[in-house]
Coordinates of C-alpha atoms in Angstrom, one line a residue:
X27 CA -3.3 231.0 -90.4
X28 CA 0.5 231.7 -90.7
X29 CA 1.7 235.0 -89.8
X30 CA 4.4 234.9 -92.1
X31 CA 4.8 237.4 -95.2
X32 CA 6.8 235.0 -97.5
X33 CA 5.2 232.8 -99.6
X34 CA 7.8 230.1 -98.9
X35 CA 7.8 230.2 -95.0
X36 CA 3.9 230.0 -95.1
X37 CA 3.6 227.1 -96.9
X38 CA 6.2 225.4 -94.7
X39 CA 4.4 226.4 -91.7
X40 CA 0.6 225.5 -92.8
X41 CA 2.3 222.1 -94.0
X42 CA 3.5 221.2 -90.7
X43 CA 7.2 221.3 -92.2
X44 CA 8.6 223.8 -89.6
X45 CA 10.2 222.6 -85.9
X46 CA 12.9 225.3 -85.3
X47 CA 13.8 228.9 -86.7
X48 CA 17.0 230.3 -85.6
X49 CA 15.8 233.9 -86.8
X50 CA 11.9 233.2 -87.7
X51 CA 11.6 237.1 -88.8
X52 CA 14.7 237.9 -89.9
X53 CA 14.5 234.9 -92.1
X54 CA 10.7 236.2 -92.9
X55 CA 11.9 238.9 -94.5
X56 CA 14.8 238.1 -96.7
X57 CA 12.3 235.9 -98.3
X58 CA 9.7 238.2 -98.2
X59 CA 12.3 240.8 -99.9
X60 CA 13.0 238.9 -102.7
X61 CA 14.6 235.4 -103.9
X62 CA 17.1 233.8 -101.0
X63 CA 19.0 230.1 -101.5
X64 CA 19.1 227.3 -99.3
X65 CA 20.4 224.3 -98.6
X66 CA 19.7 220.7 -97.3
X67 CA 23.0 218.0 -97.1
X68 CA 22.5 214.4 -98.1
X69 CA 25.2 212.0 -97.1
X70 CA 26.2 209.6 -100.2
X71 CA 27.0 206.2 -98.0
X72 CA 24.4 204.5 -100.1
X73 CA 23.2 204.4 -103.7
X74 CA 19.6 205.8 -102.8
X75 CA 17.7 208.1 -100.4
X76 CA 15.2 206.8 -98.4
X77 CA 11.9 208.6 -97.0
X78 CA 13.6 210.6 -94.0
X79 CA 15.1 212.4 -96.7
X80 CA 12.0 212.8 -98.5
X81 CA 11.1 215.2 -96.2
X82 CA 13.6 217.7 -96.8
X83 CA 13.5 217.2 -100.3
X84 CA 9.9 218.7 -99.9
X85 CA 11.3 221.3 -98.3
X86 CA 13.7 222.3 -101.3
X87 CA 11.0 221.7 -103.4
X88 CA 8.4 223.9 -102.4
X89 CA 11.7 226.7 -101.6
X90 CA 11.7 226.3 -105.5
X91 CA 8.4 226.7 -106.1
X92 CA 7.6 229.9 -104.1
X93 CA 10.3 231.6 -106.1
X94 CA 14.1 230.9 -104.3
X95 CA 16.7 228.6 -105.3
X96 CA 17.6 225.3 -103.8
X97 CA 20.8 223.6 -103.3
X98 CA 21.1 220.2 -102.9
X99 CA 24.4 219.3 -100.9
X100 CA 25.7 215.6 -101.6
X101 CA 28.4 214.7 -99.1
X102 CA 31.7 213.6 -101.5
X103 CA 33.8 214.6 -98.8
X104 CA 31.6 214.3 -95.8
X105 CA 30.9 210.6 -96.7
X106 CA 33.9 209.8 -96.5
X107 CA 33.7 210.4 -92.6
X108 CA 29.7 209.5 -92.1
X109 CA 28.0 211.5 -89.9
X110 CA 27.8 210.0 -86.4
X111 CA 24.2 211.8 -85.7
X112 CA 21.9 208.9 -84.0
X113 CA 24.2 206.3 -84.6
X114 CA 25.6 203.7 -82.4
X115 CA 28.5 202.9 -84.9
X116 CA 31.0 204.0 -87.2
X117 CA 29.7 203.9 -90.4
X118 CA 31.8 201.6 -93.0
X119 CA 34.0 203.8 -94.9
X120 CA 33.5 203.9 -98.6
X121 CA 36.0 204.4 -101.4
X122 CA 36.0 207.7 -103.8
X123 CA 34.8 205.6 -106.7
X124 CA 32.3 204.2 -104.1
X125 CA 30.6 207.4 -103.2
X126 CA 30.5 209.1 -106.8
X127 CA 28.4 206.2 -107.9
X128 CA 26.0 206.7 -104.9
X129 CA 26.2 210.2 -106.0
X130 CA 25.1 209.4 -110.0
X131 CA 22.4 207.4 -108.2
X132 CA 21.0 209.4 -106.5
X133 CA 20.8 212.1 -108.8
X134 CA 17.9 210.6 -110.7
X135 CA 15.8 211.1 -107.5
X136 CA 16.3 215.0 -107.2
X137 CA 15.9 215.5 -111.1
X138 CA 12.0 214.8 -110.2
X139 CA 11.6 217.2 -107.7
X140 CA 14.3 219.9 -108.2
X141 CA 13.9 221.8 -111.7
X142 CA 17.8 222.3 -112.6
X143 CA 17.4 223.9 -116.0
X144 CA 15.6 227.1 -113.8
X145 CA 18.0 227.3 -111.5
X146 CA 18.3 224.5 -108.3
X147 CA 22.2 223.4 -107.8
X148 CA 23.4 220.2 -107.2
X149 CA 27.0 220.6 -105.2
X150 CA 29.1 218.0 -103.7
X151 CA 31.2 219.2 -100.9
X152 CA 34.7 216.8 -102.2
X153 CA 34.9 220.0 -104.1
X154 CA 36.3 221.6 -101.6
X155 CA 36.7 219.5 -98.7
X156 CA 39.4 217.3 -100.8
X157 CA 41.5 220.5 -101.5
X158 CA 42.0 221.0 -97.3
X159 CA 45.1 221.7 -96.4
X160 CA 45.3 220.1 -92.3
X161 CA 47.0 222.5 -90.8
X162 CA 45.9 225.5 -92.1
X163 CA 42.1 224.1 -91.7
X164 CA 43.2 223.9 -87.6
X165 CA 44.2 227.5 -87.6
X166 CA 41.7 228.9 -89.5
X167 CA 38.4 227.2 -88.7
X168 CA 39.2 224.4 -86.2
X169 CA 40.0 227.5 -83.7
X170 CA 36.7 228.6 -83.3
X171 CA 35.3 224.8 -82.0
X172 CA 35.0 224.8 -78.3
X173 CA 35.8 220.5 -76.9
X174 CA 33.7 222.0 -74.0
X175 CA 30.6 222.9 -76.7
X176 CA 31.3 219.7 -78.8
X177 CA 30.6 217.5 -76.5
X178 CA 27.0 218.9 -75.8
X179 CA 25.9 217.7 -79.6
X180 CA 23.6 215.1 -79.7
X181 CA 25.7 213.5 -82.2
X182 CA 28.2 213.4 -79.5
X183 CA 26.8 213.2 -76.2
X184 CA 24.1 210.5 -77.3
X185 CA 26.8 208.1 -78.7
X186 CA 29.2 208.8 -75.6
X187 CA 25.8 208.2 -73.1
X188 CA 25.9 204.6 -74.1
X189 CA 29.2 204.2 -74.0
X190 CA 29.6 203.2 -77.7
X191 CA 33.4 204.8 -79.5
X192 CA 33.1 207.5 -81.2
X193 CA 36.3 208.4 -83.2
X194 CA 38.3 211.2 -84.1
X195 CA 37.5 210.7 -87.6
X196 CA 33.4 211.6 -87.1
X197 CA 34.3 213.6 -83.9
X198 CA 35.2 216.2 -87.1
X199 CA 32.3 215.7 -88.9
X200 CA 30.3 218.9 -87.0
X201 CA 33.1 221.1 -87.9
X202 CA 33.2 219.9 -91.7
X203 CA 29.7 220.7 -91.8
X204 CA 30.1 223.9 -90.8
X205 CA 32.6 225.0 -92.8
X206 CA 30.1 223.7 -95.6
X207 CA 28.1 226.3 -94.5
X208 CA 30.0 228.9 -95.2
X209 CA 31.6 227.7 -98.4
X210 CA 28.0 227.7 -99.6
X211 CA 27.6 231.1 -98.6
X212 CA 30.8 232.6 -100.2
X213 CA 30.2 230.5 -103.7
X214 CA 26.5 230.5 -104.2
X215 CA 25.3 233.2 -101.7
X216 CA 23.7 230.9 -99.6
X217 CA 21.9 232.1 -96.3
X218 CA 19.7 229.2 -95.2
X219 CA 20.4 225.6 -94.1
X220 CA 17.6 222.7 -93.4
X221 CA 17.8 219.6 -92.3
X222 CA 15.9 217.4 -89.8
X223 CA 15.6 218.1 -85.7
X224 CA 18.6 215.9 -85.0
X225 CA 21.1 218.3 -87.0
X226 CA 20.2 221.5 -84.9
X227 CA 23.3 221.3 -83.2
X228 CA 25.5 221.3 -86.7
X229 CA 23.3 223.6 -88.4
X230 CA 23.8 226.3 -85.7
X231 CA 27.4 225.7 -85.6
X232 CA 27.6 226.6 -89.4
X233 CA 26.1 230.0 -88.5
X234 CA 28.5 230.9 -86.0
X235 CA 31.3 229.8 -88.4
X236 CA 30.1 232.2 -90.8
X237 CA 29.4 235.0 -88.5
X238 CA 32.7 234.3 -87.3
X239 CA 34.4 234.3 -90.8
X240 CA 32.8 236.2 -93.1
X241 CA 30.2 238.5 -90.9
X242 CA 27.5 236.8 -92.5
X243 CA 23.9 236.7 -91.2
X244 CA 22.9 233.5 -92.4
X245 CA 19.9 231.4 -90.9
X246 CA 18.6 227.7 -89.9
X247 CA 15.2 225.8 -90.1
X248 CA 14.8 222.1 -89.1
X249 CA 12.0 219.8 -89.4
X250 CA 10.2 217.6 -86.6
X251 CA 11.6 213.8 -86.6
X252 CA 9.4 211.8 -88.8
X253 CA 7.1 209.9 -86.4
X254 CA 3.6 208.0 -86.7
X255 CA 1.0 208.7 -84.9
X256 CA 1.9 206.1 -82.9
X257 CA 5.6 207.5 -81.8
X258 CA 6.8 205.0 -83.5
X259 CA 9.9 206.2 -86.5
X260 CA 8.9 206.5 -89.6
X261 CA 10.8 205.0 -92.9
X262 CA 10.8 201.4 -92.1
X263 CA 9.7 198.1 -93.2
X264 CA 9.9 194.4 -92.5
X265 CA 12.6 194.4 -94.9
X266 CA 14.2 197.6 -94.3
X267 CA 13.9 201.4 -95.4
X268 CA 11.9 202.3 -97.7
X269 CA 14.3 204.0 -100.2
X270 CA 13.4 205.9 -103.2
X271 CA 15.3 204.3 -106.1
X272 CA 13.3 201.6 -107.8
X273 CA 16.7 199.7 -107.9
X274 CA 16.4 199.3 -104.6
X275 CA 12.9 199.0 -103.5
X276 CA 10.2 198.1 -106.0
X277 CA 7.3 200.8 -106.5
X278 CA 4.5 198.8 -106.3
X279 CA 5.9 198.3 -102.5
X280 CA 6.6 201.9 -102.3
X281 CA 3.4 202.9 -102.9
X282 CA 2.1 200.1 -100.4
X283 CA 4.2 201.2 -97.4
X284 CA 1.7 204.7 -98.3
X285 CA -1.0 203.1 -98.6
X286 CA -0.4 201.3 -95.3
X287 CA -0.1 204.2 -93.3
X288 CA -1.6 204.7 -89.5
X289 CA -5.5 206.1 -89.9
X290 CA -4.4 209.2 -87.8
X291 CA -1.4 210.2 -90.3
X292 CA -3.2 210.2 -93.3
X293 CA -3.9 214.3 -93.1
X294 CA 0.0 215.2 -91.7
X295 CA 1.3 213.0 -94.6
X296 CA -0.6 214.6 -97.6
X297 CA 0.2 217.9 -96.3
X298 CA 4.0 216.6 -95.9
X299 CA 4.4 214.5 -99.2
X300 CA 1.8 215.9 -101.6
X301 CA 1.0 219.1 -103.1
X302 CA -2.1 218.9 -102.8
X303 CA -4.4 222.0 -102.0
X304 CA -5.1 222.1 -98.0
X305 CA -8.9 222.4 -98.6
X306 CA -8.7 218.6 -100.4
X307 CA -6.7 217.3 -97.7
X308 CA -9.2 218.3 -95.4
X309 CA -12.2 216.7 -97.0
X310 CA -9.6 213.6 -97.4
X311 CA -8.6 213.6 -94.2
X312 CA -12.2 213.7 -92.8
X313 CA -13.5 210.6 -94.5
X314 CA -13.9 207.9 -91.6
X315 CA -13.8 204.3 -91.8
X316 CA -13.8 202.4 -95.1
X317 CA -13.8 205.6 -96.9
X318 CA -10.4 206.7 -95.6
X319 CA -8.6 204.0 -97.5
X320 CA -9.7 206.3 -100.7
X321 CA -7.6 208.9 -98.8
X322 CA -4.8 206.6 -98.4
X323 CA -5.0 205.2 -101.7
X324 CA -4.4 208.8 -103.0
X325 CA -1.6 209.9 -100.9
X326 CA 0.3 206.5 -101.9
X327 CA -0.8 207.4 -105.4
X328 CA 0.9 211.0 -105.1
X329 CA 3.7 210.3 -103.4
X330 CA 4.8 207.6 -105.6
X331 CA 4.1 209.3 -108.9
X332 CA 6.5 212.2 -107.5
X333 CA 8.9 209.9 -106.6
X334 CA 8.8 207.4 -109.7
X335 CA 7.2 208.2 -112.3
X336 CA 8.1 211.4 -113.7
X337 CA 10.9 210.2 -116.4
X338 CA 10.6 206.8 -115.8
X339 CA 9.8 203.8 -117.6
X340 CA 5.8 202.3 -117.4
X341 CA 6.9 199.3 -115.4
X342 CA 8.2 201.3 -112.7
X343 CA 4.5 202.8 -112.2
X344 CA 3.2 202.3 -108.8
X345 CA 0.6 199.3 -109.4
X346 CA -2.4 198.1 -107.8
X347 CA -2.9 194.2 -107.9
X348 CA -6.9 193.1 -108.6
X349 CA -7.8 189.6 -108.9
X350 CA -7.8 188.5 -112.7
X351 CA -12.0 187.3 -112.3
X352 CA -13.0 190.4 -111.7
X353 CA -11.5 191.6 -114.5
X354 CA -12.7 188.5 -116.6
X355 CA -15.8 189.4 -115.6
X356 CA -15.8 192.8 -116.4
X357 CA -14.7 196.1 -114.5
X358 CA -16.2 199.2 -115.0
X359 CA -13.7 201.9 -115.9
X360 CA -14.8 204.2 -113.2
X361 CA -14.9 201.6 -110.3
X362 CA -11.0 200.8 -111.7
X363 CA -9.9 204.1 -111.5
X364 CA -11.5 204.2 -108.0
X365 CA -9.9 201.0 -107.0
X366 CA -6.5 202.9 -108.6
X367 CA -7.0 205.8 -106.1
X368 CA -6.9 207.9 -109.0
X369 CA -9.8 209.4 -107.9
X370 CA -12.1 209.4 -104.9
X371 CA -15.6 208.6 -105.9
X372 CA -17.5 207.1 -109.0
X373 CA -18.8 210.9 -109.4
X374 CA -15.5 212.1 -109.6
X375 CA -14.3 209.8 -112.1
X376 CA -17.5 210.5 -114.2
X377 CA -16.8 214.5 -114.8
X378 CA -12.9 213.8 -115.8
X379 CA -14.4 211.4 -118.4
X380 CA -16.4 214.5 -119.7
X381 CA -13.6 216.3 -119.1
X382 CA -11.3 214.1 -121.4
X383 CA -9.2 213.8 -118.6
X384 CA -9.1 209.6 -118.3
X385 CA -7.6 207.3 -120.5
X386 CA -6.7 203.6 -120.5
X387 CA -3.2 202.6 -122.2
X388 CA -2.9 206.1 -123.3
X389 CA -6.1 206.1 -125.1
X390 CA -8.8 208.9 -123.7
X391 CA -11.8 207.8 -122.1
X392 CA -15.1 208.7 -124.0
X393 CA -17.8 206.0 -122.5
X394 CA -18.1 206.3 -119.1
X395 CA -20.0 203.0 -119.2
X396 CA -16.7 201.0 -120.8
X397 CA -15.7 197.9 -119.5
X398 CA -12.2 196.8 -119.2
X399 CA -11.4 193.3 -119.9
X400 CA -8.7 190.9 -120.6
X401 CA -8.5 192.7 -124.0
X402 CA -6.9 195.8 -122.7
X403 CA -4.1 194.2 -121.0
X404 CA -0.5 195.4 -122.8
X405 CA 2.2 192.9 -124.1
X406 CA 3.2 193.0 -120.3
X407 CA 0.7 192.2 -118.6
X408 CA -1.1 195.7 -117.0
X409 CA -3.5 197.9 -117.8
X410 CA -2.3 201.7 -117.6
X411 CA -4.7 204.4 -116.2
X412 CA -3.9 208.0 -116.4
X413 CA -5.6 211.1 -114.8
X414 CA -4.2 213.5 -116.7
X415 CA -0.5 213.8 -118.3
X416 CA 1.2 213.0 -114.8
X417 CA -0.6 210.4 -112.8
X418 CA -0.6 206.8 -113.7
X419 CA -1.3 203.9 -112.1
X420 CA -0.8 200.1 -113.5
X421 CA -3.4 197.8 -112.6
X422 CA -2.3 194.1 -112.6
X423 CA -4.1 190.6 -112.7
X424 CA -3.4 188.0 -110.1

């Protein structure tokens, strides 16, 4: 068990969301003591997020939940630079009108996870950034950046080690993110930035800046890279990353690439992407062989109902394709729900229909010996199965 007295750290820690603390108890405690904010950056070089993010969006998330306030950080200014963190290039540089759509964009994808009528903050850092004066920025913060400790980022030395350019432009990115830092701090009271293992480096810098400028104690937490069990990176496809707009990538496949996932990840990613209760991924997680797919088929099911459905339209449900003769022939409603990952068992599915808890095309399940057909398909095409007012799942003839 965690040894940690706030709510929030413990849940990052029994979750397997925690790789570095710069001040593990001093951060501890100003949770503990009472409501703290945080932060996690996102850059806005593309119109959607993608599942590398997803993990620090959890983060902010549960910060929420346990009672603090979350900031989400979107890069208007940054963007404009890219950061050079475990690249080999210089990112293309996008126009002002550019990034602000990204930004609209990607909005829509925080709105599900981030409640901002109770508090969470969306910022974008051209607010201040685009108001630097050069010279004054040199004197005042540039001063307290060391070449000598610059070059020993990873965002720096690993580009330079292969011998790729890296320019001026992104060699100021650290420094810019720092200062963010502390701009947070003085407008919003901000003590905590998060972001994955690779941004270590820029983090810390940030909380010497703001020693530095403002006395302030503030604080860093990073998360271990997103890896399968396989040490293979996590987030991509055949045809790319798996982003979390459904402009960009369709849910149906979103929920596949879950569904997909290694046999040995299946408990790290429900702890990671769901919310579901620990004792349930264990019993999930300890199903072997063909029973494990159930496991998969919920975490696919979870993640993508976070991530599309809430405030979405019904064709962007995550779906599950079944071959039109079966349902020709008949399918029992609590094998479908099954085959929807919905649920686990035929048992399970039985005492929600008691429960009223199932319906079919928004209609509640009262016969748990009903038989869908080819009747119950909508004007387009799907049947719609709900567990409850948040989870659905689209089930579609082929």
């Amino acid at each position: 068990m965690s040894a940690y007295k706030s709510g929030f750290l413990q849940v990052l820690a029994e979750r397997g969301f925690i790789h570095q603390v710069s001040d593990a108890g001093g951060l501890d405690a100003k949770a503990a003591a009472g409501p703290i904010t945080a932060y996690v950056g996102f850059d806005a070089t593309a119109p959607s997020l993608h599942i590398g993010n997803l993990l620090t969006i959890m983060m902010l998330r549960w910060l929420q939940k346990t009672g603090h306030r979350p900031i989400a950080l979107m890069g208007g200014g940054t963007s404009k630079i890219g950061d050079p963190s475990g690249k080999d290039t210089s990112r293309t540089l996008l126009t002002a009108d550019q990034i602000d759509a990204n930004i609209a964009s990607i909005r829509t994808v925080f709105s599900r996870f981030l409640d901002f009528g109770a508090g969470a903050i969306m910022a974008n850092n051209a607010d201040w950034l685009d108001q630097l004066h050069y010279i004054p920025f040199l004197r005042d913060v540039g001063r307290h950046f060391t070449i000598n400790k610059m070059l020993t980022f990873d965002s720096v030395k690993l580009r330079l080690d292969r011998e790729q350019p890296l320019t001026f432009l992104e060699f100021n990115y650290m420094i810019l993110q720092a200062y963010d830092f502390v701009e947070l701090h003085n407008r919003h009271g901000c003590i905590l930035q998060m972001g994955g293992s690779d941004q270590w480096g820029n983090i810390v810098n940030g909380i010497d800046l703001g020693r530095r400028l403002a006395g302030a104690e503030l604080f860093a937490l990073t998360t271990p890279l997103l890896t399968t069990s396989s040490g293979a990176k996590m987030g991509k496809t055949e045809t790319g990353a798996v982003w979390l707009n459904a402009e960009m990538m369709r849910p149906y496949d979103y929920w596949q690439f879950w569904r997909n996932c290694e046999d040995g990840d299946v408990g790290r990613l429900l702890k990671l992407f769901t919310e579901l209760p620990l004792d349930e991924i264990a019993r999930l997680a300890a199903l072997k062989g063909q029973e494990l797919n159930d496991a998969k088929k919920v975490l696919a099911t979870e993640a993508a109902r976070r991530t599309f459905e809430e405030g979405a339209l019904a064709e962007t449900l995550p779906s599950v394709e079944i071959p039109r003769a079966r349902l020709e022939a008949g399918l029992g409603v609590l094998a479908a729900f099954v085959e929807a990952g919905l649920v686990s068992s035929n048992g399970e599915a039985r005492r929600h229909v008691k429960g009223g808890g199932l319906r079919v095309n928004d209609v509640t399940v009262s016969d748990e010996k009903m038989v869908l057909t080819p009747d119950h398909l909508t004007p387009e095409g799907v049947i719609k199965l709900s567990l409850g007012r948040k989870r659905h799942v689209l089930l579609k003839p082929t």
